[in-house]
Short mmCIF file of C-alpha atoms and ligand atoms in Angstrom, two decimals:
data_model
loop_
_atom_site.label_atom_id
_atom_site.label_comp_id
_atom_site.label_asym_id
_atom_site.label_seq_id
_atom_site.Cartn_x
_atom_site.Cartn_y
_atom_site.Cartn_z
CA MET A 269 -13.43 5.19 -22.75
CA ILE A 270 -13.34 2.24 -20.37
CA ALA A 271 -12.02 3.19 -16.90
CA GLY A 272 -8.59 1.86 -16.00
CA ARG A 273 -8.29 -0.55 -13.08
CA PHE A 274 -6.86 0.23 -9.69
CA ILE A 275 -4.50 -2.21 -8.15
CA THR A 276 -2.81 -1.77 -4.78
CA MET A 277 0.16 -3.52 -3.22
CA GLU A 278 0.06 -3.99 0.54
CA GLY A 279 2.07 -5.59 3.35
CA GLY A 280 4.29 -4.89 6.34
CA GLU A 281 7.83 -3.42 6.20
CA GLY A 282 10.28 -4.86 3.66
CA VAL A 283 8.09 -7.69 2.38
CA GLY A 284 8.96 -6.81 -1.20
CA LYS A 285 6.05 -4.37 -2.27
CA THR A 286 8.42 -2.10 -4.27
CA THR A 287 10.27 -4.87 -5.91
CA ASN A 288 7.09 -6.75 -6.98
CA ILE A 289 5.13 -3.70 -8.06
CA THR A 290 7.65 -3.11 -10.75
CA TYR A 291 7.29 -6.63 -11.77
CA ILE A 292 3.57 -6.17 -12.12
CA GLN A 293 4.10 -3.10 -14.10
CA SER A 294 6.23 -5.23 -16.65
CA LEU A 295 3.45 -7.86 -16.73
CA LEU A 296 0.86 -5.33 -17.67
CA LYS A 297 3.05 -3.54 -20.21
CA GLU A 298 3.73 -6.91 -21.83
CA GLN A 299 -0.10 -7.07 -22.53
CA ASN A 300 -0.04 -3.58 -23.87
CA ILE A 301 -1.87 -2.19 -21.03
CA GLN A 302 -1.14 1.42 -20.24
CA VAL A 303 -0.14 1.61 -16.57
CA LEU A 304 0.86 4.23 -14.04
CA LEU A 305 2.99 3.38 -11.09
CA THR A 306 2.76 5.43 -7.93
CA ARG A 307 2.94 5.20 -4.17
CA GLU A 308 1.50 6.32 -0.76
CA PRO A 309 2.03 8.43 1.05
CA GLY A 310 3.27 10.40 -1.89
CA GLY A 311 2.57 10.61 -5.63
CA THR A 312 2.45 14.34 -6.12
CA ALA A 313 4.91 16.97 -5.12
CA LEU A 314 2.89 18.09 -1.98
CA ALA A 315 2.11 14.45 -1.01
CA GLU A 316 5.72 13.62 -1.37
CA SER A 317 6.66 16.49 0.95
CA ILE A 318 4.11 15.15 3.45
CA ARG A 319 5.76 11.75 3.15
CA GLN A 320 9.15 13.24 4.12
CA LEU A 321 7.73 14.66 7.24
CA LEU A 322 5.92 11.33 8.07
CA LEU A 323 9.10 9.30 7.66
CA ASP A 324 11.55 11.64 9.33
CA LYS A 325 12.35 10.41 12.78
CA GLU A 326 14.53 13.51 13.90
CA GLN A 327 11.61 15.97 14.09
CA GLU A 328 8.99 16.59 16.85
CA ALA A 329 6.84 13.69 17.86
CA ILE A 330 3.84 13.33 15.54
CA ALA A 331 0.44 12.81 17.33
CA GLU A 332 -1.57 9.83 16.16
CA GLN A 333 -4.36 12.04 14.93
CA THR A 334 -1.91 14.29 13.04
CA GLU A 335 -0.38 11.18 11.43
CA LEU A 336 -3.79 9.97 10.38
CA LEU A 337 -4.77 13.25 8.86
CA MET A 338 -1.49 13.65 7.08
CA MET A 339 -1.97 10.31 5.44
CA PHE A 340 -5.45 11.40 4.22
CA ALA A 341 -4.24 14.80 3.26
CA ALA A 342 -1.59 13.26 1.06
CA ARG A 343 -4.14 10.82 -0.29
CA ALA A 344 -6.72 13.64 -1.18
CA GLN A 345 -3.90 15.25 -3.41
CA HIS A 346 -2.95 12.09 -4.87
CA ILE A 347 -6.38 10.97 -5.80
CA LYS A 348 -7.43 14.36 -7.26
CA HIS A 349 -4.33 14.98 -9.24
CA VAL A 350 -3.05 11.54 -10.19
CA ILE A 351 -5.19 8.46 -9.62
CA GLN A 352 -8.60 9.75 -10.69
CA PRO A 353 -7.45 11.47 -13.85
CA ALA A 354 -5.36 8.23 -14.86
CA LEU A 355 -8.30 5.95 -14.17
CA GLU A 356 -10.64 8.21 -16.20
CA GLN A 357 -8.21 8.10 -19.28
CA GLY A 358 -8.39 4.31 -19.15
CA ILE A 359 -4.95 4.00 -17.53
CA TRP A 360 -4.46 1.22 -14.90
CA VAL A 361 -2.98 2.58 -11.73
CA LEU A 362 -0.59 0.50 -9.57
CA CYS A 363 -0.29 1.92 -6.16
CA ASP A 364 2.42 0.87 -3.63
CA ARG A 365 0.25 1.06 -0.37
CA PHE A 366 -3.19 2.76 -0.11
CA THR A 367 -5.95 3.03 2.52
CA ASP A 368 -5.53 -0.63 3.71
CA ALA A 369 -2.13 0.71 5.15
CA THR A 370 -4.12 3.27 7.10
CA TYR A 371 -6.43 0.62 8.63
CA ALA A 372 -3.35 -1.56 9.37
CA TYR A 373 -0.90 1.00 10.71
CA GLN A 374 -3.11 3.81 12.17
CA GLY A 375 -6.06 1.43 12.85
CA GLY A 376 -4.22 -1.76 14.10
CA GLY A 377 -0.88 -0.33 14.99
CA ARG A 378 -2.06 2.89 16.63
CA ASN A 379 -5.47 1.78 17.86
CA ILE A 380 -7.44 4.46 16.13
CA ALA A 381 -11.08 3.68 15.81
CA LEU A 382 -11.87 2.08 12.54
CA SER A 383 -15.07 4.13 12.26
CA THR A 384 -12.94 7.40 12.32
CA ILE A 385 -10.81 5.81 9.39
CA GLN A 386 -13.92 4.79 7.56
CA TRP A 387 -15.27 8.34 7.87
CA LEU A 388 -12.17 9.86 6.37
CA GLU A 389 -12.08 7.18 3.73
CA ASN A 390 -15.55 8.02 2.55
CA PHE A 391 -14.89 11.86 2.77
CA VAL A 392 -11.63 11.70 0.81
CA GLN A 393 -12.29 8.94 -1.59
CA ALA A 394 -16.08 8.99 -2.29
CA ASP A 395 -16.67 5.65 -4.03
CA LEU A 396 -12.98 5.06 -5.15
CA ARG A 397 -11.76 1.66 -3.88
CA PRO A 398 -9.10 -0.59 -5.29
CA ASP A 399 -10.33 -3.32 -7.77
CA LEU A 400 -7.59 -5.61 -6.62
CA THR A 401 -5.22 -5.60 -3.67
CA LEU A 402 -2.12 -7.96 -3.24
CA LEU A 403 -1.15 -8.44 0.32
CA LEU A 404 2.41 -9.71 0.65
CA ASP A 405 2.56 -11.48 3.86
CA ALA A 406 5.44 -12.68 5.89
CA PRO A 407 6.47 -12.98 9.56
CA ILE A 408 7.64 -9.52 10.84
CA GLN A 409 11.17 -10.50 11.58
CA LEU A 410 11.80 -11.49 7.86
CA GLY A 411 10.43 -8.27 6.60
CA MET A 412 12.46 -6.27 9.01
CA GLN A 413 15.65 -8.17 8.19
CA ARG A 414 15.05 -7.40 4.52
CA ALA A 415 14.31 -3.67 5.40
CA GLN A 416 17.45 -3.46 7.51
CA GLN A 417 19.76 -4.78 4.88
CA ARG A 418 18.69 -1.95 2.69
CA GLY A 419 19.81 0.81 4.99
CA LYS A 420 18.77 3.30 7.66
CA LEU A 421 15.34 2.75 9.32
CA ASP A 422 12.71 5.53 9.00
CA ARG A 423 10.24 6.58 11.65
CA PHE A 424 7.71 3.75 11.11
CA GLU A 425 10.44 1.08 10.58
CA SER A 426 11.86 2.10 14.05
CA GLU A 427 8.59 1.05 15.89
CA LYS A 428 8.64 -1.87 18.10
CA MET A 429 7.81 -5.56 17.07
CA ALA A 430 4.54 -5.52 18.91
CA PHE A 431 3.44 -2.62 16.76
CA PHE A 432 4.22 -4.58 13.57
CA ALA A 433 2.45 -7.60 14.97
CA LYS A 434 -0.79 -5.51 15.27
CA VAL A 435 -0.20 -4.14 11.68
CA ARG A 436 0.14 -7.68 10.29
CA GLU A 437 -2.89 -8.88 12.19
CA ALA A 438 -4.87 -6.01 10.85
CA TYR A 439 -3.89 -6.75 7.27
CA LEU A 440 -4.84 -10.31 7.65
CA SER A 441 -8.24 -9.42 9.06
CA ILE A 442 -8.96 -7.17 6.06
CA ALA A 443 -8.02 -10.08 3.70
CA GLU A 444 -10.38 -12.34 5.65
CA GLN A 445 -13.23 -9.88 5.44
CA GLN A 446 -12.81 -8.95 1.77
CA PRO A 447 -11.37 -12.08 -0.03
CA GLN A 448 -12.77 -11.00 -3.40
CA ARG A 449 -10.51 -7.94 -3.42
CA VAL A 450 -7.56 -8.84 -1.20
CA LYS A 451 -5.34 -11.65 -2.39
CA ILE A 452 -2.65 -12.92 0.04
CA ILE A 453 0.65 -13.60 -1.53
CA ASP A 454 3.19 -15.73 0.58
CA ALA A 455 6.26 -13.33 0.69
CA THR A 456 8.49 -15.74 2.57
CA GLN A 457 9.30 -17.62 -0.66
CA SER A 458 12.11 -16.81 -3.07
CA LEU A 459 11.61 -13.79 -5.33
CA ALA A 460 10.90 -16.12 -8.21
CA CYS A 461 8.24 -17.96 -6.38
CA VAL A 462 6.49 -14.73 -5.11
CA GLN A 463 6.53 -13.50 -8.66
CA ASN A 464 4.91 -16.68 -9.83
CA GLN A 465 2.19 -16.39 -7.34
CA ILE A 466 1.64 -12.81 -8.33
CA LYS A 467 1.40 -13.75 -12.07
CA GLN A 468 -1.19 -16.52 -11.37
CA THR A 469 -3.18 -14.16 -9.18
CA LEU A 470 -3.25 -11.45 -11.79
CA ALA A 471 -4.00 -13.63 -14.87
CA PRO A 472 -7.77 -13.91 -14.41
CA PHE A 473 -7.91 -10.08 -13.56
CA MET A 474 -5.95 -9.13 -16.70
CA TYR A 475 -7.97 -11.04 -19.17
CA GLU A 476 -11.41 -10.46 -17.71
N1 T5A B 620 2.00 4.14 6.11
C1 T5A B 620 1.67 4.24 4.77
C2 T5A B 620 1.06 4.26 7.09
O1 T5A B 620 1.30 4.28 8.24
N2 T5A B 620 -0.22 4.55 6.70
C3 T5A B 620 -0.59 4.71 5.53
O2 T5A B 620 -1.77 4.94 5.17
C4 T5A B 620 0.33 4.49 4.36
C5 T5A B 620 0.06 4.64 3.01
C6 T5A B 620 6.09 4.29 4.33
C7 T5A B 620 5.50 4.02 5.63
O3 T5A B 620 4.27 4.67 5.70
C8 T5A B 620 3.41 3.93 6.50
C9 T5A B 620 3.83 2.40 6.45
C10 T5A B 620 5.29 2.52 6.05
O4 T5A B 620 6.05 2.36 7.15
P1 T5A B 620 6.85 2.55 2.41
O5 T5A B 620 8.04 3.16 2.31
O6 T5A B 620 5.86 2.23 1.21
O7 T5A B 620 5.75 3.27 3.36
O8 T5A B 620 6.88 1.19 3.29
P2 T5A B 620 8.05 0.22 3.50
O9 T5A B 620 7.44 -1.09 3.96
O10 T5A B 620 9.04 0.95 4.35
O11 T5A B 620 8.65 -0.03 2.03
P3 T5A B 620 9.89 -0.82 1.86
O12 T5A B 620 10.45 -0.18 0.64
O13 T5A B 620 10.78 -0.76 3.15
O14 T5A B 620 9.49 -2.26 1.77
P4 T5A B 620 9.02 -3.11 0.56
O15 T5A B 620 8.68 -2.15 -0.54
O16 T5A B 620 7.92 -3.94 0.95
O17 T5A B 620 10.29 -3.98 0.23
P5 T5A B 620 11.26 -4.00 -1.02
O18 T5A B 620 10.75 -4.29 -2.17
O19 T5A B 620 12.00 -2.62 -0.84
O20 T5A B 620 12.30 -5.13 -0.55
C11 T5A B 620 13.01 -4.99 0.59
C12 T5A B 620 14.34 -5.83 0.34
O21 T5A B 620 14.13 -7.17 0.29
C13 T5A B 620 14.50 -7.75 -0.94
C14 T5A B 620 14.57 -6.60 -1.96
O22 T5A B 620 15.47 -6.89 -2.95
C15 T5A B 620 15.03 -5.44 -0.94
O23 T5A B 620 16.38 -5.54 -0.74
N3 T5A B 620 13.36 -8.78 -1.32
C16 T5A B 620 13.62 -10.20 -1.22
N4 T5A B 620 14.62 -10.87 -0.88
C17 T5A B 620 14.54 -12.28 -0.88
N5 T5A B 620 13.33 -12.82 -1.20
C18 T5A B 620 12.26 -12.15 -1.60
N6 T5A B 620 11.09 -12.72 -1.95
C19 T5A B 620 12.38 -10.70 -1.64
N7 T5A B 620 11.49 -9.76 -1.85
C20 T5A B 620 12.12 -8.56 -1.73
#
C-alpha cells in the first residue's frame, strides 16, 4: 500500500482556509483520490473539546505555555487516531491548520522560543511532516473583515492587530525557509482566482 499524502492549509484569520480546503477535496475526488478532511485544533472528540476551551474567550485567561501544550495535546490525539491511520491506508489527509500555525501563533504571536516548539514537534510527531502546505496570504485587515462578516469573534480573533502582524510575518518566514513544501497563494484575489492558483499549485503534486 502506498502511503497517502499529507496536505495542510495555513494562513491568518479569515483568509479563506476552510472555504478552499473544501475546494481541494473536490479536486482530489475528481481524480478518484481517497481523501480525509480534518482540522486543527480538533479532529477527534477529545481534540475538539480542547479546541472549544482554546477558542472560548469567556473563561479564565490561558497562560501561553498552557496554550502551547493544549495545541500539542490535541495534535497528539489527532495524529494517533486520525492522521497516521489514514495515511497508512493510502488515504490523503487534508488538514485545516497544523504545526506551522503553532510556529506562527505561539512562536510569532506569543514569542515562545522556536526551539521549544521544535522540541514538542519532534516529540509529538516523530518524523511526520506535511508533504505540501498551501499558505493563503492576505493583509491582516482583509482577513479580519472577512472573519467579522461571518459572526462573533473567538479568543484568537479578538487579539490586537500587532499580534496578527507577527503571525503573518512568521508564516511568511516559514515559506521563505521551506519553499519546496510551502507554497504561497495570494488570498486577496476573488475566490475564483484563488482557486485557480490552488489548482495550478496542486497539479504537479497530484500527478507526480
Ligand atoms: N491556532 C491553531 C493556534 O494558535 N495554534 C495552532 O497550532 C493551531 C492549529 C482556530 C484558531 O486556532 C489558532 C489559530 C486560530 O485563531 P481556525 O478556526 O481554523 O483556528 O482559524 P480561523 O482563521 O479562525 O478560521 P476561519 O474559519 O475564521 O478562517 P478561514 O477558514 O481562513 O476563512 P473562511 O474560509 O471561513 O472564509 C472567511 C469568509 O471569507 C469568505 C468566505 O466565504 C467566508 O465568508 N471568503 C472570501 N471572500 C471573498 N474573496 C475570497 N477570495 C474569499 N475567500 C473566503
